[in-house]
PDB file of C-alpha atoms in Angstrom:
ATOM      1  CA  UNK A  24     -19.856  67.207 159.348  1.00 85.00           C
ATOM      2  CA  UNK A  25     -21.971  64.276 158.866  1.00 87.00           C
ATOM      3  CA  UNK A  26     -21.124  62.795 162.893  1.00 92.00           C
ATOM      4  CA  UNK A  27     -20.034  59.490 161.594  1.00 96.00           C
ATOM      5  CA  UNK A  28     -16.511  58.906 161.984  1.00 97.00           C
ATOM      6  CA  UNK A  29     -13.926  56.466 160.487  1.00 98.00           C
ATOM      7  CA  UNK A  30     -10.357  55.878 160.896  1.00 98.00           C
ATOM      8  CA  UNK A  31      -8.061  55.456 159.410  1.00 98.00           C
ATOM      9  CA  UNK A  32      -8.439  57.929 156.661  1.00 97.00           C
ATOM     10  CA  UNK A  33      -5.217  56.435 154.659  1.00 97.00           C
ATOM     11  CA  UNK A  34      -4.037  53.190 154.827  1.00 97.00           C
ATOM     12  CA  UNK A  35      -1.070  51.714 152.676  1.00 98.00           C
ATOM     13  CA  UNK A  36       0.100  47.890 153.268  1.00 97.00           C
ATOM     14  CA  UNK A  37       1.166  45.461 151.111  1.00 98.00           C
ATOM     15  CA  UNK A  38      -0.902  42.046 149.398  1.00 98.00           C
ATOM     16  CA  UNK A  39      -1.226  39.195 151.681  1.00 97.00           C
ATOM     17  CA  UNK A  40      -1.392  41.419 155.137  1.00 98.00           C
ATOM     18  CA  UNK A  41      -4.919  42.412 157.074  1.00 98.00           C
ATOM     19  CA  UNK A  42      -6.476  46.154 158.014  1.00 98.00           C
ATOM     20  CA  UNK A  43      -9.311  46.599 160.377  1.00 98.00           C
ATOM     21  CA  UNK A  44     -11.149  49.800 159.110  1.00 98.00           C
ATOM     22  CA  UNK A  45     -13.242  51.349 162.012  1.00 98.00           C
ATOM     23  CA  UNK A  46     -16.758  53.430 161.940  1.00 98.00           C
ATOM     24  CA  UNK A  47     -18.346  55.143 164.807  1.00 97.00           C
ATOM     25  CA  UNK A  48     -22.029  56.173 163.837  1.00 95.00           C
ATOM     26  CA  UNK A  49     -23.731  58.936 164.529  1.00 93.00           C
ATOM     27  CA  UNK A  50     -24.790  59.649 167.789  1.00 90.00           C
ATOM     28  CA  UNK A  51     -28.552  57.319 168.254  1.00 87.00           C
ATOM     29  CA  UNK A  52     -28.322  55.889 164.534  1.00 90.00           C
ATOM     30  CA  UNK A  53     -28.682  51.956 165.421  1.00 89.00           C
ATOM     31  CA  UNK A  54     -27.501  50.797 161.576  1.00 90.00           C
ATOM     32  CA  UNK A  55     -24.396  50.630 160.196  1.00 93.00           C
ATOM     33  CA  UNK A  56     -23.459  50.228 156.230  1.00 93.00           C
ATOM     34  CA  UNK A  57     -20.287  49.350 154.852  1.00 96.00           C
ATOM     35  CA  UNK A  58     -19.618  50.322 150.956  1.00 94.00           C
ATOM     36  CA  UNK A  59     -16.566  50.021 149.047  1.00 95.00           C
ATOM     37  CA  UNK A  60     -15.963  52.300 145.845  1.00 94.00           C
ATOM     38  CA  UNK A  61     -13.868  52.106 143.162  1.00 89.00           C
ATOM     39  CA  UNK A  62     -13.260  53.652 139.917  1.00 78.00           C
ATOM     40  CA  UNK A  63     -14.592  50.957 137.551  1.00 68.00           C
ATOM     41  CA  UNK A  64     -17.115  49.514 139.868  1.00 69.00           C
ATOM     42  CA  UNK A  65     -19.209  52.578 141.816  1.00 79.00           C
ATOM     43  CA  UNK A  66     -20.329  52.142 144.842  1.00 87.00           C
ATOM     44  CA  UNK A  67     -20.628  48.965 146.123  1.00 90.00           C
ATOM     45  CA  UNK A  68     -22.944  48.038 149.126  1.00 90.00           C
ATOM     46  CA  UNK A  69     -20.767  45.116 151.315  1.00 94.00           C
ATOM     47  CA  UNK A  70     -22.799  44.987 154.611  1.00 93.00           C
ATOM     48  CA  UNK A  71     -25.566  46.391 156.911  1.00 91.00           C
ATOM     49  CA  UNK A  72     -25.670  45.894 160.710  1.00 92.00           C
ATOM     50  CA  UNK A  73     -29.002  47.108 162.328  1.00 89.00           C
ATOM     51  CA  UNK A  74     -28.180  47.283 166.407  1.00 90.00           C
ATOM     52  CA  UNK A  75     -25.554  44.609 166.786  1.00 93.00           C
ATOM     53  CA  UNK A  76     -27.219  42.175 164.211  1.00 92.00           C
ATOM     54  CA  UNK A  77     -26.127  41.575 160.505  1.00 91.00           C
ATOM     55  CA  UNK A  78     -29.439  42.950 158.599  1.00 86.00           C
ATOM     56  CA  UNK A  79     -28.294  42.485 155.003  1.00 85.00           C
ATOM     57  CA  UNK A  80     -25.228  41.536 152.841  1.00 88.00           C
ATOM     58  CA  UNK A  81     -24.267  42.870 149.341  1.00 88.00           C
ATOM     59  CA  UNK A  82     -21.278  42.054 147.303  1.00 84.00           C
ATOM     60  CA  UNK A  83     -19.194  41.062 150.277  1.00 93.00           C
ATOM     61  CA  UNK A  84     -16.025  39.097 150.077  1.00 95.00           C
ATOM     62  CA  UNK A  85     -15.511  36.167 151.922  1.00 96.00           C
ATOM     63  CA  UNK A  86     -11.903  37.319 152.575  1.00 97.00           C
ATOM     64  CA  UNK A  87     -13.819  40.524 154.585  1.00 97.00           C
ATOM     65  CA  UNK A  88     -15.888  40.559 157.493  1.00 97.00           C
ATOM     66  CA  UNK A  89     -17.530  42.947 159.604  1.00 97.00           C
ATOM     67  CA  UNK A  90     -19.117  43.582 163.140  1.00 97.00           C
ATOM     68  CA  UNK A  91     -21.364  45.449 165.313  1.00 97.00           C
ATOM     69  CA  UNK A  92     -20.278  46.378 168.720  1.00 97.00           C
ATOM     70  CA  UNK A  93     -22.590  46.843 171.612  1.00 96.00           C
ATOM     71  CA  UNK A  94     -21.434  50.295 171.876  1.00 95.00           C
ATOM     72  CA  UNK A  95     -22.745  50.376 167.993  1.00 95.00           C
ATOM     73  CA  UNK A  96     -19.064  51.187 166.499  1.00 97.00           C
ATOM     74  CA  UNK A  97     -18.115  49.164 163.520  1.00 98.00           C
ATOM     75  CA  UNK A  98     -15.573  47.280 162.190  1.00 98.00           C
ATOM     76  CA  UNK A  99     -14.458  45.945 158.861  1.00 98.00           C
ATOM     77  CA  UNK A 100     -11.973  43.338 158.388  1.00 98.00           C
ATOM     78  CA  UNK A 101     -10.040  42.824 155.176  1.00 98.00           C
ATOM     79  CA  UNK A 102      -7.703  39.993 155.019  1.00 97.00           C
ATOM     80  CA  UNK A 103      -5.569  38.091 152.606  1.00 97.00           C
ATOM     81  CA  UNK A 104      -5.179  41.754 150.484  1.00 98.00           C
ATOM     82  CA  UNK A 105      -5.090  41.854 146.947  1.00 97.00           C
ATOM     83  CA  UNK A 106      -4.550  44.721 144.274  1.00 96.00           C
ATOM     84  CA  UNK A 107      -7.789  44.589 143.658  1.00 94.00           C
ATOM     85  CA  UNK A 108      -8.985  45.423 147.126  1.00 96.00           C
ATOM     86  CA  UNK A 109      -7.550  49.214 146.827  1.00 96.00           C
ATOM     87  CA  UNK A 110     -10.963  51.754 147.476  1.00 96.00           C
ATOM     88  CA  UNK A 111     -12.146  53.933 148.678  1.00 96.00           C
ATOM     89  CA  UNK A 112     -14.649  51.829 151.974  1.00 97.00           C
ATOM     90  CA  UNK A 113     -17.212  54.247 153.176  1.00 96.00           C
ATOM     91  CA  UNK A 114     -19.555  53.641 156.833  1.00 96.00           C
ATOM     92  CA  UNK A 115     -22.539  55.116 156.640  1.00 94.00           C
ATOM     93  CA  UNK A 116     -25.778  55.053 159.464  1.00 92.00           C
ATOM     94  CA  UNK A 117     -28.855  55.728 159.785  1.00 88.00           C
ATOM     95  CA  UNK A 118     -31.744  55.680 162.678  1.00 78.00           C
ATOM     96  CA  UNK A 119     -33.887  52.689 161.099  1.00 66.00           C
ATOM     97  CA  UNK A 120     -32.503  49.674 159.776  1.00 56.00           C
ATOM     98  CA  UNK A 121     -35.989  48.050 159.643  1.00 52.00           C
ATOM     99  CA  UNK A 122     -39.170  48.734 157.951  1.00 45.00           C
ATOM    100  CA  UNK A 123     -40.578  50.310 154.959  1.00 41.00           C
ATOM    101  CA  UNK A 124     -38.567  53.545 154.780  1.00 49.00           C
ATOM    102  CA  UNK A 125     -34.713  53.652 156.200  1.00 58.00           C
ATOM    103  CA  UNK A 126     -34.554  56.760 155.155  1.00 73.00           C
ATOM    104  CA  UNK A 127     -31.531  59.358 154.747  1.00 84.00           C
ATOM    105  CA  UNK A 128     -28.090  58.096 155.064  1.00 89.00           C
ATOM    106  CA  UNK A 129     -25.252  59.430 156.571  1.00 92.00           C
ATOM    107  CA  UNK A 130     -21.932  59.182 154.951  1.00 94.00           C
ATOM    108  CA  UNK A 131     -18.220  59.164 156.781  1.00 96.00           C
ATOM    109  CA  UNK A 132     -15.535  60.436 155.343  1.00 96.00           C
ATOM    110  CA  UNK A 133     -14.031  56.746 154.096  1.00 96.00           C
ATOM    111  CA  UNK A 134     -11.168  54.805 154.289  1.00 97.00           C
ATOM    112  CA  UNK A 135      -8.833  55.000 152.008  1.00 96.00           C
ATOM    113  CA  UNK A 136      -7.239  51.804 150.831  1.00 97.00           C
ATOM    114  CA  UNK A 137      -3.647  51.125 148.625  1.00 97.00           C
ATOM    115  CA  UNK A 138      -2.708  47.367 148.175  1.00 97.00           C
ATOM    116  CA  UNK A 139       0.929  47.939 146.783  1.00 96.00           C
TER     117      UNK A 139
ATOM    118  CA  UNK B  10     -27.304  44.300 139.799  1.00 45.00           C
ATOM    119  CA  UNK B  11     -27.305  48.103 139.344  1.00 49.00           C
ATOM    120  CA  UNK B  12     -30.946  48.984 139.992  1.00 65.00           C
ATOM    121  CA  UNK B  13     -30.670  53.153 139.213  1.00 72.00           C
ATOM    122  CA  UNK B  14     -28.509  53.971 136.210  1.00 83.00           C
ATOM    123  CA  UNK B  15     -27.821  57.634 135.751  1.00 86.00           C
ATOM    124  CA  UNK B  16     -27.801  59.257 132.474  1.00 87.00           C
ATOM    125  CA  UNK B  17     -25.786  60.802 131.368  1.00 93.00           C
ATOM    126  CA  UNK B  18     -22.242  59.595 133.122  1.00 92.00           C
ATOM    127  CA  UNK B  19     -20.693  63.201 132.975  1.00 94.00           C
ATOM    128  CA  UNK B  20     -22.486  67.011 132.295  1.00 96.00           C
ATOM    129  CA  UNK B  21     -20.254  69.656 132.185  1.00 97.00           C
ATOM    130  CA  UNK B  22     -22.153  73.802 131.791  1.00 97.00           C
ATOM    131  CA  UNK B  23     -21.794  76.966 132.589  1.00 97.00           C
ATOM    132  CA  UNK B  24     -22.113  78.399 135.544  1.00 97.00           C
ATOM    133  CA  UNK B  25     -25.883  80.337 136.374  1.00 97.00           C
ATOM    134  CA  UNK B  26     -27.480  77.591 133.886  1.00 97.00           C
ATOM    135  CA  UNK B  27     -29.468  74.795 135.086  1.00 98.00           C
ATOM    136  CA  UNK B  28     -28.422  70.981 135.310  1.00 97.00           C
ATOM    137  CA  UNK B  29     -30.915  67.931 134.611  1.00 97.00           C
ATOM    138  CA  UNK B  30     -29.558  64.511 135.494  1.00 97.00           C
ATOM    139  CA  UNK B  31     -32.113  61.235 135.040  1.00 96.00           C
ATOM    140  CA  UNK B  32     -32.367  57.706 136.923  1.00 95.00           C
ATOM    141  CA  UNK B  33     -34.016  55.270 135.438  1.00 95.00           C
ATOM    142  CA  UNK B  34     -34.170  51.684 137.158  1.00 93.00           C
ATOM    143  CA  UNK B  35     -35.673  47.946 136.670  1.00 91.00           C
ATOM    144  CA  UNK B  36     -37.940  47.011 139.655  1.00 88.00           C
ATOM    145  CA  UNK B  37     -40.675  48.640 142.049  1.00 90.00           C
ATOM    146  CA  UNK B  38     -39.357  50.775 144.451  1.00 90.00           C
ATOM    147  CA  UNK B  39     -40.436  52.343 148.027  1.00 88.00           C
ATOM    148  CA  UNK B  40     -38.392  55.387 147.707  1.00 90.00           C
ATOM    149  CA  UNK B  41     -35.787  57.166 145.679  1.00 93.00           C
ATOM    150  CA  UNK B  42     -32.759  59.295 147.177  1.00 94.00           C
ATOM    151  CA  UNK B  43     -29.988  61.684 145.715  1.00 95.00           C
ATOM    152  CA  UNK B  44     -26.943  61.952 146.756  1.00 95.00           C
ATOM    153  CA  UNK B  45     -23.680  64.390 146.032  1.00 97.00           C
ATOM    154  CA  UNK B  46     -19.943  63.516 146.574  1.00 95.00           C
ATOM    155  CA  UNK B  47     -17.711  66.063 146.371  1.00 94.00           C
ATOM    156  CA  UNK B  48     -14.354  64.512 144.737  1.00 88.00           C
ATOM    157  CA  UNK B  49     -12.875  61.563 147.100  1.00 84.00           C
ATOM    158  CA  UNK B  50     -15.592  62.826 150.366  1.00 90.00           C
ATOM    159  CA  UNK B  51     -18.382  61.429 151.804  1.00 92.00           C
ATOM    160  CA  UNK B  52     -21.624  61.492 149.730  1.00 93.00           C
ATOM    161  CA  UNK B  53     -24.225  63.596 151.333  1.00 95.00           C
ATOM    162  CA  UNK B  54     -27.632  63.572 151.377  1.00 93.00           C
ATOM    163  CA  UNK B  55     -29.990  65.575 149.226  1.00 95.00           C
ATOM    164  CA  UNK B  56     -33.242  64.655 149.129  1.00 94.00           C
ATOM    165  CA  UNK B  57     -35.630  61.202 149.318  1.00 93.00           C
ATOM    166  CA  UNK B  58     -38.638  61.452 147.332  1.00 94.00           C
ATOM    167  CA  UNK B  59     -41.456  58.507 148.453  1.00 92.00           C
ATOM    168  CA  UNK B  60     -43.438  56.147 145.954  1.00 93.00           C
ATOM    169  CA  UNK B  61     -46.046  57.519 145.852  1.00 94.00           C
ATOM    170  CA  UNK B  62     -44.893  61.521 145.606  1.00 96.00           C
ATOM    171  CA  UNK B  63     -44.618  63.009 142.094  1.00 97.00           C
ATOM    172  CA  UNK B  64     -42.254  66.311 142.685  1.00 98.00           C
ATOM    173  CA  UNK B  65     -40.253  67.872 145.422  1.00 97.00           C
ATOM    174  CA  UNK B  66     -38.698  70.667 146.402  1.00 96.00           C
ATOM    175  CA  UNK B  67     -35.326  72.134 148.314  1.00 95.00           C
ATOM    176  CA  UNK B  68     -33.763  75.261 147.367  1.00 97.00           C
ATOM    177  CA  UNK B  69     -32.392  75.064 144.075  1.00 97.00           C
ATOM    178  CA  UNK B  70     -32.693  71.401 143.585  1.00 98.00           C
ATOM    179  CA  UNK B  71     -35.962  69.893 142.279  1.00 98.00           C
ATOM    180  CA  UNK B  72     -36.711  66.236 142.038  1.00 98.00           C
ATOM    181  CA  UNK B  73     -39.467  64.410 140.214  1.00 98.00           C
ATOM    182  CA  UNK B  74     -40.010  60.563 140.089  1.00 97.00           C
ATOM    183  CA  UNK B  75     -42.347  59.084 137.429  1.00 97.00           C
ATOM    184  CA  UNK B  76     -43.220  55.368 138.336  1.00 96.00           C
ATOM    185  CA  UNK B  77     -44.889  54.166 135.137  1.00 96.00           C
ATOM    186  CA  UNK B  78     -41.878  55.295 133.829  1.00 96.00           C
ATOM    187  CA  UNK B  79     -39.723  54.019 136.400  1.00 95.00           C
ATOM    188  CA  UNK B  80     -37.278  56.940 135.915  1.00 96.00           C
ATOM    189  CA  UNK B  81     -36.328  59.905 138.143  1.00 96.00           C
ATOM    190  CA  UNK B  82     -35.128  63.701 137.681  1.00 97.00           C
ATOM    191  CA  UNK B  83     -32.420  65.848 139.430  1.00 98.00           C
ATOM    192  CA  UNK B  84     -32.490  69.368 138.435  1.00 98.00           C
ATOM    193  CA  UNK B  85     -29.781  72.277 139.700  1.00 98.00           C
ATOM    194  CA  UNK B  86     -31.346  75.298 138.939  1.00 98.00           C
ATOM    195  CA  UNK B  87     -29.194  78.185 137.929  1.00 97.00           C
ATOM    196  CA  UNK B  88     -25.828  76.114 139.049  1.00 97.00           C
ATOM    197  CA  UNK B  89     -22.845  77.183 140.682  1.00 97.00           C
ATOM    198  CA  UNK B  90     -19.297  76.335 140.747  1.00 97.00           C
ATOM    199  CA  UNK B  91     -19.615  74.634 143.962  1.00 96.00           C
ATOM    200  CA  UNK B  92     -22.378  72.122 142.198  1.00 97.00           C
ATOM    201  CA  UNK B  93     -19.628  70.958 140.910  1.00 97.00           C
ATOM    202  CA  UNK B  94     -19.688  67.081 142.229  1.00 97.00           C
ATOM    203  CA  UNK B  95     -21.198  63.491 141.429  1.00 95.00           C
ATOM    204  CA  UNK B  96     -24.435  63.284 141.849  1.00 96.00           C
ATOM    205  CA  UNK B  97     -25.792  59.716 142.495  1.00 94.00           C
ATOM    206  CA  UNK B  98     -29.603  58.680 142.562  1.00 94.00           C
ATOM    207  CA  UNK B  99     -30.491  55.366 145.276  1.00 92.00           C
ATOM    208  CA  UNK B 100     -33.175  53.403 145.242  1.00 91.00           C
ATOM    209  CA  UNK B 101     -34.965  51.740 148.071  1.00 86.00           C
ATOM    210  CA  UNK B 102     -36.707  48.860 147.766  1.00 82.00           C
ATOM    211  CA  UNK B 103     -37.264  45.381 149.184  1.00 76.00           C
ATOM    212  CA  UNK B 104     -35.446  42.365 147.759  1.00 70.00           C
ATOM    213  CA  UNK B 105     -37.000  39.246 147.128  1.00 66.00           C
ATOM    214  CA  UNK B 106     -35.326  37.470 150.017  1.00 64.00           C
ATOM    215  CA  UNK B 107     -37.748  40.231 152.051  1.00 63.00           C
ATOM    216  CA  UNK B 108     -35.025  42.878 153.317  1.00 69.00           C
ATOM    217  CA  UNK B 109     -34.607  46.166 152.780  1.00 72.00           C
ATOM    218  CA  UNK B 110     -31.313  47.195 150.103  1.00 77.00           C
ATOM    219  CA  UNK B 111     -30.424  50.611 149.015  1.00 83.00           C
ATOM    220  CA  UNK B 112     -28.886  50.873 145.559  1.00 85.00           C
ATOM    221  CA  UNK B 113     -26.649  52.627 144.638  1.00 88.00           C
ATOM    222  CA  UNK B 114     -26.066  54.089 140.438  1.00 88.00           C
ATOM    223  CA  UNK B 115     -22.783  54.992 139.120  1.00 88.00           C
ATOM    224  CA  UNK B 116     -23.460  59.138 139.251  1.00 92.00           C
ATOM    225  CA  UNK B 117     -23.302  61.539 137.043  1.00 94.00           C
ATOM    226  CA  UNK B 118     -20.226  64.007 137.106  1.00 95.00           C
ATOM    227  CA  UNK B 119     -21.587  67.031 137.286  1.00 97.00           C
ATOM    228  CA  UNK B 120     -18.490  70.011 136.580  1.00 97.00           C
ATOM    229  CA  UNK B 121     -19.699  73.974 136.169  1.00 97.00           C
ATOM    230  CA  UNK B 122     -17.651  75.726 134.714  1.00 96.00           C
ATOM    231  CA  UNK B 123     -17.311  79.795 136.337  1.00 94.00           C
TER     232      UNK B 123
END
């Protein structure tokens, strides 16, 4: 058990609705990753909070969005829902978020996403 | 852009023989880190091997990172069924625009056959 937890672990709606995927990190860890993976593109890094601040963004839609709560939980926000947008979206956190070395992630157990 | 691409994409042995998966990637990097996923789970950390260290060490796994080279070694010594997995290699680095990114490759599969 990695102590980072996300929810829901299935999801199944239908193209043109929203889901809210949620991460709680592990207990201390200040940052917050967001990846999405599919079978024909790997793992894809979408966005990195460090303490309630956006640190860094990857291959994020516009369509998506994401958050940092004061209490450090996460949320991602996927809107307007394509095909396309069915993954596997994993949270992952670690202590640092700044500096030379952030170190050793820790992975949740994902989200997993059907568009039908 | 991919920064670590692992070679090769899918290794399949027997079990109680050892496994050898390589990274190789483009630009200078602070660290390197391996990763396993266990089919549809949450990757989990192996081991992070720093710029400036050569080899490392934990259990069964060894890791070695040649920066001339700019290339990177996993190796499962005498492998189980329970290696069996994608391993992925990540590289850390900082991006022109001056923040921090991990990277992620695509993995290798890894299966071991009992």
């Amino acid at each position: 058990d990695s102590g980072v937890t996300q929810t829901p672990k299935h999801l199944i709606t239908a193209t043109g609705q929203r889901v809210t995927l949620r991460c709680s990190p592990r207990s201390g860890d200040l940052s917050v990753y967001w990846y999405q993976q599919s079978l024909d593109q790997g793992l894809q890094f979408l966005i990195q909070y460090y303490n309630g601040e956006e640190r860094a963004k990857g291959n994020i839609l516009e369509r998506f969005s994401a958050q940092q709560f004061p209490d450090l939980h996460s949320e991602l926000n996927l809107s307007s829902l394509e095909l396309g947008d069915s993954a596997l979206y994993f949270c992952a956190s670690s202590v640092r978020g700044r500096g030379i070395d952030s170190g050793e992630l820790f992975f949740g157990e994902g989200s997993r996403l059907t568009v039908l | 852009s991919q920064q670590g691409e692992e070679d090769p994409q899918a290794l399949s042995i027997q079990e109680g023989e050892n496994a050898t998966m390589n990274c190789s990637y483009k630009t200078s990097i602070n660290n390197l880190q391996w990763y396993r996923q266990n089919s549809g789970r949450g990757l989990v950390h192996l081991i992070l091997i720093r710029s400036n260290e050569r080899e490392k060490h934990s259990g069964r796994l060894r890791v070695t990172l040649d920066t001339s080279k700019k290339s990177s070694s996993l190796l499962i010594t005498a492998s189980r069924a329970a290696d069996t997995a994608s391993y992925f290699c990540v590289t850390g680095a900082y991006s022109g625009a001056g923040s921090y990114q991990l990277t992620f490759g695509k993995g290798t599969k890894l299966s071991v056959i009992p």
